[in-house]
Short mmCIF file of C-alpha atoms and ligand atoms in Angstrom, two decimals:
data_model
loop_
_atom_site.label_atom_id
_atom_site.label_comp_id
_atom_site.label_asym_id
_atom_site.label_seq_id
_atom_site.Cartn_x
_atom_site.Cartn_y
_atom_site.Cartn_z
CA MET M 1 5.37 56.73 20.21
CA ILE M 2 4.32 53.94 17.90
CA GLY M 3 1.16 51.85 17.93
CA PRO M 4 0.22 49.15 20.41
CA SER M 5 1.69 45.64 20.19
CA ALA M 6 -0.17 43.61 17.62
CA GLY M 7 0.82 41.24 14.87
CA PRO M 8 4.39 40.25 14.10
CA PRO M 9 7.34 42.24 15.47
CA GLN M 10 8.30 45.24 13.34
CA ALA M 11 11.82 46.21 12.34
CA GLY M 12 12.91 49.76 13.11
CA PRO M 13 14.26 52.05 15.76
CA HIS M 14 13.45 51.09 19.28
CA PRO M 15 11.06 53.37 21.14
CA LEU M 16 13.09 53.10 24.34
CA GLY M 17 16.34 54.14 22.75
CA GLY M 18 18.01 50.90 21.59
CA SER M 19 18.98 50.55 17.93
CA THR M 20 18.65 46.91 16.90
CA ALA M 21 15.46 45.87 18.63
CA VAL M 22 12.62 44.39 16.61
CA PRO M 23 9.60 44.54 18.93
CA SER M 24 6.53 46.63 18.47
CA GLY M 25 4.90 48.52 21.32
CA ARG M 26 4.48 51.96 22.76
CA GLY M 27 7.73 52.09 24.70
CA VAL M 28 5.91 52.80 27.94
CA ILE M 29 7.38 52.05 31.34
CA LEU M 30 5.04 51.21 34.21
CA LEU M 31 5.79 51.15 37.93
CA ALA M 32 4.72 47.83 39.45
CA PRO M 33 2.26 47.33 42.29
CA MET M 34 4.04 46.04 45.38
CA GLU M 35 1.91 45.57 48.48
CA GLY M 36 3.82 46.47 51.65
CA LEU M 37 6.65 48.10 49.73
CA LEU M 38 5.65 50.36 46.87
CA ASP M 39 2.79 52.39 48.29
CA HIS M 40 1.64 55.96 47.58
CA MET M 41 4.61 57.41 49.49
CA LEU M 42 7.24 55.58 47.50
CA ARG M 43 5.23 56.14 44.28
CA ASP M 44 5.38 59.86 45.07
CA VAL M 45 9.17 60.02 45.35
CA LEU M 46 9.97 57.51 42.59
CA THR M 47 7.75 59.27 40.06
CA ARG M 48 9.51 62.56 40.85
CA VAL M 49 12.73 61.09 39.43
CA GLY M 50 11.17 60.60 35.99
CA GLY M 51 10.92 57.92 33.32
CA ILE M 52 7.70 56.33 34.60
CA ASP M 53 4.59 56.71 32.43
CA ARG M 54 2.05 55.13 34.74
CA CYS M 55 1.77 53.36 38.11
CA VAL M 56 -0.41 50.53 39.35
CA SER M 57 -1.49 50.63 42.99
CA GLU M 58 -1.08 47.78 45.46
CA PHE M 59 -4.07 45.46 45.38
CA ILE M 60 -7.35 46.37 47.03
CA ARG M 61 -8.83 43.12 48.24
CA ILE M 62 -12.50 42.63 47.40
CA THR M 63 -14.54 40.14 49.40
CA ASP M 64 -18.33 40.11 49.58
CA MET M 65 -18.71 43.74 50.66
CA LEU M 66 -19.07 46.99 48.85
CA MET M 67 -15.96 48.85 49.99
CA PRO M 68 -16.39 52.29 51.47
CA ASN M 69 -14.67 55.01 49.44
CA LYS M 70 -12.18 55.52 52.26
CA VAL M 71 -10.68 52.09 51.58
CA PHE M 72 -10.04 53.06 47.96
CA THR M 73 -8.60 56.45 48.89
CA ARG M 74 -6.46 55.02 51.70
CA ILE M 75 -4.67 52.67 49.32
CA VAL M 76 -4.83 55.02 46.35
CA PRO M 77 -4.84 58.56 47.81
CA GLU M 78 -3.92 59.75 44.32
CA LEU M 79 -7.68 59.43 43.65
CA LEU M 80 -7.99 62.68 45.60
CA ASN M 81 -5.46 64.28 43.24
CA GLY M 82 -7.11 63.57 39.88
CA GLY M 83 -5.77 60.00 39.86
CA ARG M 84 -2.15 61.18 39.66
CA THR M 85 0.93 61.24 41.86
CA PRO M 86 2.06 64.73 42.96
CA ALA M 87 4.54 64.58 40.05
CA GLY M 88 1.57 64.13 37.69
CA VAL M 89 2.01 60.45 36.81
CA PRO M 90 -1.31 58.56 36.45
CA VAL M 91 -2.09 55.72 38.84
CA ARG M 92 -4.27 52.77 37.94
CA ALA M 93 -6.06 51.17 40.92
CA GLN M 94 -5.73 47.40 41.29
CA LEU M 95 -8.51 45.10 42.51
CA LEU M 96 -8.07 41.51 43.68
CA GLY M 97 -10.96 39.11 44.12
CA SER M 98 -12.76 36.16 42.62
CA ASP M 99 -16.47 36.93 42.67
CA PRO M 100 -17.47 38.55 39.37
CA VAL M 101 -20.51 40.33 40.85
CA CYS M 102 -18.64 41.75 43.86
CA MET M 103 -15.71 42.73 41.69
CA ALA M 104 -18.03 44.50 39.24
CA GLU M 105 -19.95 46.38 41.93
CA ASN M 106 -16.76 47.52 43.62
CA ALA M 107 -15.18 48.45 40.30
CA ALA M 108 -18.19 50.64 39.50
CA LYS M 109 -17.86 52.36 42.87
CA LEU M 110 -14.13 52.83 42.36
CA ALA M 111 -14.69 54.15 38.83
CA ALA M 112 -16.81 56.98 40.24
CA LEU M 113 -13.68 58.24 42.04
CA GLY M 114 -11.98 58.80 38.69
CA PRO M 115 -8.94 56.47 38.58
CA GLU M 116 -6.83 56.54 35.42
CA GLY M 117 -7.89 52.92 34.99
CA ILE M 118 -8.64 49.72 36.86
CA ASP M 119 -6.25 46.79 36.93
CA LEU M 120 -7.21 43.25 37.95
CA ASN M 121 -4.78 41.05 39.87
CA PHE M 122 -4.31 37.48 38.60
CA GLY M 123 -0.79 37.05 39.91
CA CYS M 124 -0.67 37.26 43.69
CA PRO M 125 1.10 34.14 45.05
CA ALA M 126 0.22 34.68 48.74
CA LYS M 127 -1.22 31.56 50.38
CA CYS M 128 -3.90 33.46 52.29
CA VAL M 129 -5.06 35.12 49.05
CA ASN M 130 -4.94 31.94 46.94
CA ARG M 131 -6.79 29.99 49.64
CA HIS M 132 -9.71 32.37 49.16
CA ARG M 133 -9.57 31.83 45.40
CA GLY M 134 -7.83 35.11 44.62
CA GLY M 135 -4.69 36.08 42.71
CA ALA M 136 -2.58 33.53 40.81
CA VAL M 137 -4.73 30.51 41.70
CA LEU M 138 -7.35 31.85 39.27
CA LEU M 139 -4.95 31.06 36.43
CA ASP M 140 -6.25 27.48 36.74
CA GLU M 141 -9.76 28.76 35.98
CA PRO M 142 -9.75 30.74 32.71
CA GLU M 143 -13.56 30.67 32.52
CA LEU M 144 -13.82 32.40 35.87
CA ILE M 145 -11.15 34.89 34.77
CA ALA M 146 -13.29 35.71 31.74
CA ASP M 147 -16.36 36.16 33.96
CA ILE M 148 -14.47 38.55 36.28
CA VAL M 149 -12.91 40.64 33.52
CA GLY M 150 -16.17 40.76 31.56
CA ALA M 151 -18.25 41.76 34.59
CA VAL M 152 -15.81 44.51 35.56
CA ARG M 153 -15.53 45.76 31.98
CA ARG M 154 -19.32 46.05 31.70
CA ALA M 155 -19.60 47.79 35.09
CA VAL M 156 -17.03 50.47 34.34
CA PRO M 157 -17.58 53.40 31.94
CA ALA M 158 -16.00 52.80 28.54
CA HIS M 159 -13.50 55.67 28.91
CA ILE M 160 -11.85 53.98 31.92
CA PRO M 161 -9.37 51.30 30.81
CA VAL M 162 -9.53 47.87 32.44
CA SER M 163 -6.25 45.94 32.40
CA ALA M 164 -5.12 42.66 33.89
CA LYS M 165 -1.86 41.52 35.47
CA MET M 166 -1.02 37.83 35.37
CA ARG M 167 1.75 35.34 35.95
CA LEU M 168 2.53 32.60 33.41
CA GLY M 169 0.39 30.19 35.39
CA TYR M 170 -0.17 28.68 38.81
CA LEU M 171 1.87 25.46 38.92
CA ASP M 172 3.06 25.50 35.30
CA ALA M 173 2.87 27.63 32.17
CA SER M 174 0.69 25.30 30.10
CA ARG M 175 -2.34 27.64 30.16
CA THR M 176 -0.65 31.04 29.76
CA LEU M 177 -2.14 31.74 26.36
CA GLU M 178 -5.57 30.40 27.32
CA CYS M 179 -5.67 32.77 30.30
CA ALA M 180 -4.44 35.74 28.28
CA LEU M 181 -7.03 35.09 25.57
CA ALA M 182 -9.74 34.81 28.25
CA MET M 183 -8.77 38.23 29.60
CA VAL M 184 -8.60 39.92 26.22
CA GLY M 185 -11.73 38.18 24.95
CA ALA M 186 -13.62 39.50 27.96
CA GLY M 187 -12.51 43.06 27.30
CA ALA M 188 -9.13 43.70 28.99
CA ASP M 189 -7.43 46.64 27.24
CA GLU M 190 -3.89 45.69 28.24
CA LEU M 191 -2.07 42.74 29.81
CA VAL M 192 0.93 42.83 32.11
CA ILE M 193 2.73 39.49 32.30
CA HIS M 194 5.07 38.66 35.17
CA ALA M 195 7.12 36.02 33.41
CA ARG M 196 7.02 33.35 36.10
CA THR M 197 4.48 30.94 37.52
CA LYS M 198 3.19 31.12 41.07
CA LEU M 199 5.35 28.07 41.78
CA ASP M 200 8.43 29.93 40.53
CA GLY M 201 7.71 32.59 43.17
CA TYR M 202 10.35 35.30 42.81
CA LYS M 203 13.21 32.95 42.00
CA PRO M 204 15.30 34.06 38.99
CA PRO M 205 15.18 33.74 36.07
CA ALA M 206 12.06 35.33 34.60
CA TYR M 207 11.02 33.54 31.41
CA TRP M 208 10.62 36.61 29.19
CA GLU M 209 10.59 34.54 25.98
CA ARG M 210 7.29 32.99 27.09
CA ILE M 211 5.61 36.40 26.85
CA ALA M 212 6.33 36.53 23.09
CA GLU M 213 3.69 33.90 22.32
CA VAL M 214 0.98 35.98 24.00
CA ARG M 215 2.17 39.21 22.45
CA ALA M 216 1.92 37.70 18.99
CA ALA M 217 -1.58 36.33 19.67
CA VAL M 218 -3.45 39.30 21.13
CA ALA M 219 -4.35 42.68 19.70
CA VAL M 220 -3.93 44.69 22.91
CA PRO M 221 -0.66 46.00 24.38
CA VAL M 222 1.32 43.44 26.35
CA VAL M 223 3.69 44.66 29.04
CA ALA M 224 6.64 42.49 30.08
CA ASN M 225 7.53 42.25 33.76
CA GLY M 226 9.91 40.44 36.06
CA GLU M 227 13.58 40.57 37.01
CA ILE M 228 14.52 43.78 35.20
CA TRP M 229 17.26 45.26 37.38
CA THR M 230 19.40 47.10 34.82
CA ALA M 231 19.09 48.80 31.43
CA ALA M 232 20.85 45.75 29.96
CA ASP M 233 18.21 43.45 31.50
CA ALA M 234 15.53 45.65 29.95
CA GLN M 235 17.11 45.33 26.52
CA THR M 236 17.32 41.53 26.83
CA CYS M 237 13.72 41.38 28.07
CA ILE M 238 12.57 43.47 25.09
CA GLU M 239 14.41 41.22 22.66
CA ARG M 240 13.13 37.98 24.17
CA SER M 241 9.53 39.02 24.87
CA GLY M 242 9.03 41.11 21.74
CA CYS M 243 7.48 43.79 23.98
CA SER M 244 8.81 47.31 24.26
CA ASP M 245 6.36 48.06 27.07
CA LEU M 246 7.88 47.19 30.43
CA MET M 247 6.84 47.15 34.05
CA LEU M 248 9.53 47.69 36.71
CA GLY M 249 9.14 46.65 40.34
CA ARG M 250 12.04 45.89 42.65
CA GLY M 251 14.50 47.22 40.08
CA MET M 252 13.07 50.76 40.46
CA VAL M 253 13.15 50.49 44.24
CA ALA M 254 16.81 49.41 44.12
CA ASP M 255 17.71 51.98 41.46
CA PRO M 256 15.27 54.89 41.18
CA GLY M 257 17.13 56.07 38.04
CA LEU M 258 16.41 52.78 36.22
CA ALA M 259 13.51 53.98 34.05
CA LEU M 260 15.58 56.97 32.91
CA ALA M 261 18.58 54.72 32.24
CA ILE M 262 16.42 52.42 30.09
CA ARG M 263 15.27 55.39 28.05
CA SER M 264 18.75 56.86 27.63
CA PRO M 265 21.33 54.09 27.44
CA GLY M 266 24.72 55.30 28.60
CA ALA M 267 23.29 58.12 30.75
CA GLU M 268 24.96 58.77 34.10
CA PRO M 269 23.28 56.93 37.01
CA LEU M 270 21.37 58.92 39.58
CA PRO M 271 24.04 60.08 42.07
CA TRP M 272 23.72 59.07 45.71
CA GLY M 273 23.74 62.78 46.57
CA GLN M 274 20.43 63.17 44.72
CA LEU M 275 18.93 60.13 46.35
CA LEU M 276 19.44 61.30 49.92
CA PRO M 277 16.97 64.23 49.66
CA LEU M 278 14.45 61.84 48.10
CA MET M 279 14.87 59.47 51.02
CA GLN M 280 14.46 62.37 53.39
CA ASP M 281 11.22 63.38 51.65
CA PHE M 282 10.05 59.76 51.77
CA PHE M 283 10.76 59.63 55.49
CA ALA M 284 8.78 62.82 56.00
CA LEU M 285 5.81 61.19 54.28
CA VAL M 286 6.26 58.05 56.36
CA HIS M 287 6.36 60.22 59.48
CA GLN M 288 3.04 61.72 58.43
CA HIS M 289 1.22 58.51 57.48
CA VAL M 290 2.71 55.57 59.39
CA ALA M 291 2.54 54.60 63.08
CA THR M 292 5.73 55.62 64.91
CA ARG M 293 6.83 52.07 65.66
CA HIS M 294 6.87 51.16 61.95
CA GLN M 295 8.51 54.33 60.62
CA ALA M 296 12.19 53.33 60.87
CA GLY M 297 11.38 49.95 59.33
CA ARG M 298 9.93 51.56 56.22
CA LEU M 299 13.04 53.63 55.56
CA LYS M 300 15.36 50.72 56.28
CA GLN M 301 13.31 48.54 53.93
CA TRP M 302 14.02 50.94 51.05
CA LEU M 303 17.65 51.30 52.09
CA HIS M 304 17.92 47.52 52.02
CA TYR M 305 16.88 47.47 48.34
CA LEU M 306 19.18 50.39 47.48
CA ARG M 307 22.18 48.33 48.64
CA ARG M 308 21.90 46.34 45.44
CA ARG M 309 22.83 49.39 43.36
CA TYR M 310 24.64 51.80 45.71
CA PRO M 311 27.70 50.96 47.82
CA GLU M 312 26.80 54.05 49.90
CA ALA M 313 23.53 52.36 50.81
CA GLU M 314 25.36 49.28 52.03
CA GLU M 315 27.54 51.42 54.29
CA ALA M 316 24.54 53.37 55.57
CA TYR M 317 22.49 50.22 56.11
CA GLN M 318 25.20 48.62 58.24
CA ARG M 319 25.43 51.83 60.26
CA VAL M 320 21.68 52.18 60.98
CA ARG M 321 20.25 48.67 60.88
CA THR M 322 19.78 48.44 64.64
CA ILE M 323 18.25 51.92 65.02
CA ASN M 324 14.48 51.92 65.56
CA ALA M 325 13.79 55.43 66.82
CA PRO M 326 12.74 57.65 63.88
CA ASP M 327 14.57 60.79 65.12
CA GLU M 328 17.73 58.83 65.75
CA LEU M 329 17.53 57.28 62.29
CA ALA M 330 17.03 60.70 60.67
CA LEU M 331 20.08 62.01 62.52
CA ALA M 332 22.24 59.05 61.51
CA LEU M 333 21.23 59.12 57.85
CA PHE M 334 20.57 62.75 57.06
CA GLY M 335 22.49 64.53 59.82
CA ALA M 336 19.24 66.21 60.83
CA PRO M 337 17.89 65.57 64.32
CA HIS M 338 14.31 66.17 63.30
CA ILE M 339 12.33 64.56 60.53
CA LYS M 340 11.70 67.01 57.74
CA GLU M 341 8.04 68.01 57.40
CA ALA M 342 6.36 66.51 54.33
CA ALA M 343 6.01 69.02 51.49
C1 FMN B 401 6.66 42.90 48.12
C2 FMN B 401 5.90 42.67 46.84
C3 FMN B 401 4.56 42.99 46.77
C4 FMN B 401 3.83 42.80 45.58
N1 FMN B 401 2.51 43.17 45.52
C5 FMN B 401 1.84 43.06 44.34
C6 FMN B 401 0.49 43.52 44.21
O1 FMN B 401 -0.11 44.09 45.14
N2 FMN B 401 -0.14 43.34 43.02
C7 FMN B 401 0.49 42.74 41.95
O2 FMN B 401 -0.13 42.59 40.90
N3 FMN B 401 1.76 42.33 42.04
C8 FMN B 401 2.45 42.48 43.19
N4 FMN B 401 3.76 42.09 43.26
C9 FMN B 401 4.44 41.59 42.04
C10 FMN B 401 5.14 42.76 41.31
O3 FMN B 401 4.21 43.70 40.82
C11 FMN B 401 6.00 42.26 40.15
O4 FMN B 401 5.16 41.56 39.26
C12 FMN B 401 7.13 41.35 40.60
O5 FMN B 401 7.83 41.91 41.70
C13 FMN B 401 8.13 41.10 39.47
O6 FMN B 401 8.66 42.31 39.01
P1 FMN B 401 10.11 42.84 39.47
O7 FMN B 401 11.09 41.69 39.25
O8 FMN B 401 10.38 44.02 38.56
O9 FMN B 401 10.03 43.19 40.91
C14 FMN B 401 4.49 42.26 44.44
C15 FMN B 401 5.84 41.93 44.51
C16 FMN B 401 6.56 42.14 45.69
C17 FMN B 401 8.04 41.80 45.72
#
């Protein structure tokens, strides 16, 4: 490991395994927060595969109430396991909200549960969230961003990191640096930048080169995110952003071996035969935690993403897409009539 991103890019061997890269950074790979997709169950199985250094939870929405602990532990049950997934990978809990006082009070309550860190969401594009002045819309209000980050930083014990995740902007990228400087100036220890504006949504491309300006201007680690689907994408992102710290979202869901592949270029991909038991374990967790009528949908949602990487997933998806009964789905996919009990 080498030191955090700061100052101009350094020449030298790449911490993630490439040879010609120039960026500085720690070479860490984070698993992205994805509300409705990448929850504690999928974090559990994806972190078993390896290659992920840290996760960020889906957002916990803060309004004007002090959340009961059970809200924090429902979204981040890893808090009951020392803040780690069963595979031992730390999980940072993410808060979303716009009132500095409420955010600070809730962050202090969350901090008492011992998360690895607290992340603040300044990237959510959802209309219902933005309408209530949360998520990406705050990127038009850097002063408020500074108030939120500062209030949370002061409310949380110094040993608990506070990071922030942002997009390039709301409607355009003209204030990216201003927002990043507001976050760091108010005490954020690390920034994750999803290299698109809210207006860009999830439409490719991601503008990785725009992250480089922030990376060069701040003295905390900057993590590049967005549209990394392959090890080759990761290499291009590293070169353009100047960051060797990456966050992977949909790419890890589509290819659970992606983080390992980024670390060891040329390594064999994770075989389908190794994925099936992981899917079976995931379905067992879903069976335990999710209402029966939504269970098949959760497995098919993952299978849908896997189609991008695995032809076997495409075949399986076509075969099971109309099945809604969990037992029937388990039989069709795993050849087992009953859903395996969660470990
Ligand atoms: C279904 C879905 C849910 C998401 N939920 C969150 C969230 O709760 N918090 C957050 O900061 N970002 C969220 N994101 C954004 C991702 O963390 C990530 O920034 C984005 O997907 C780009 O990375 P990727 O191309 O590797 O997927 C979500 C994205 C998706 C597709």
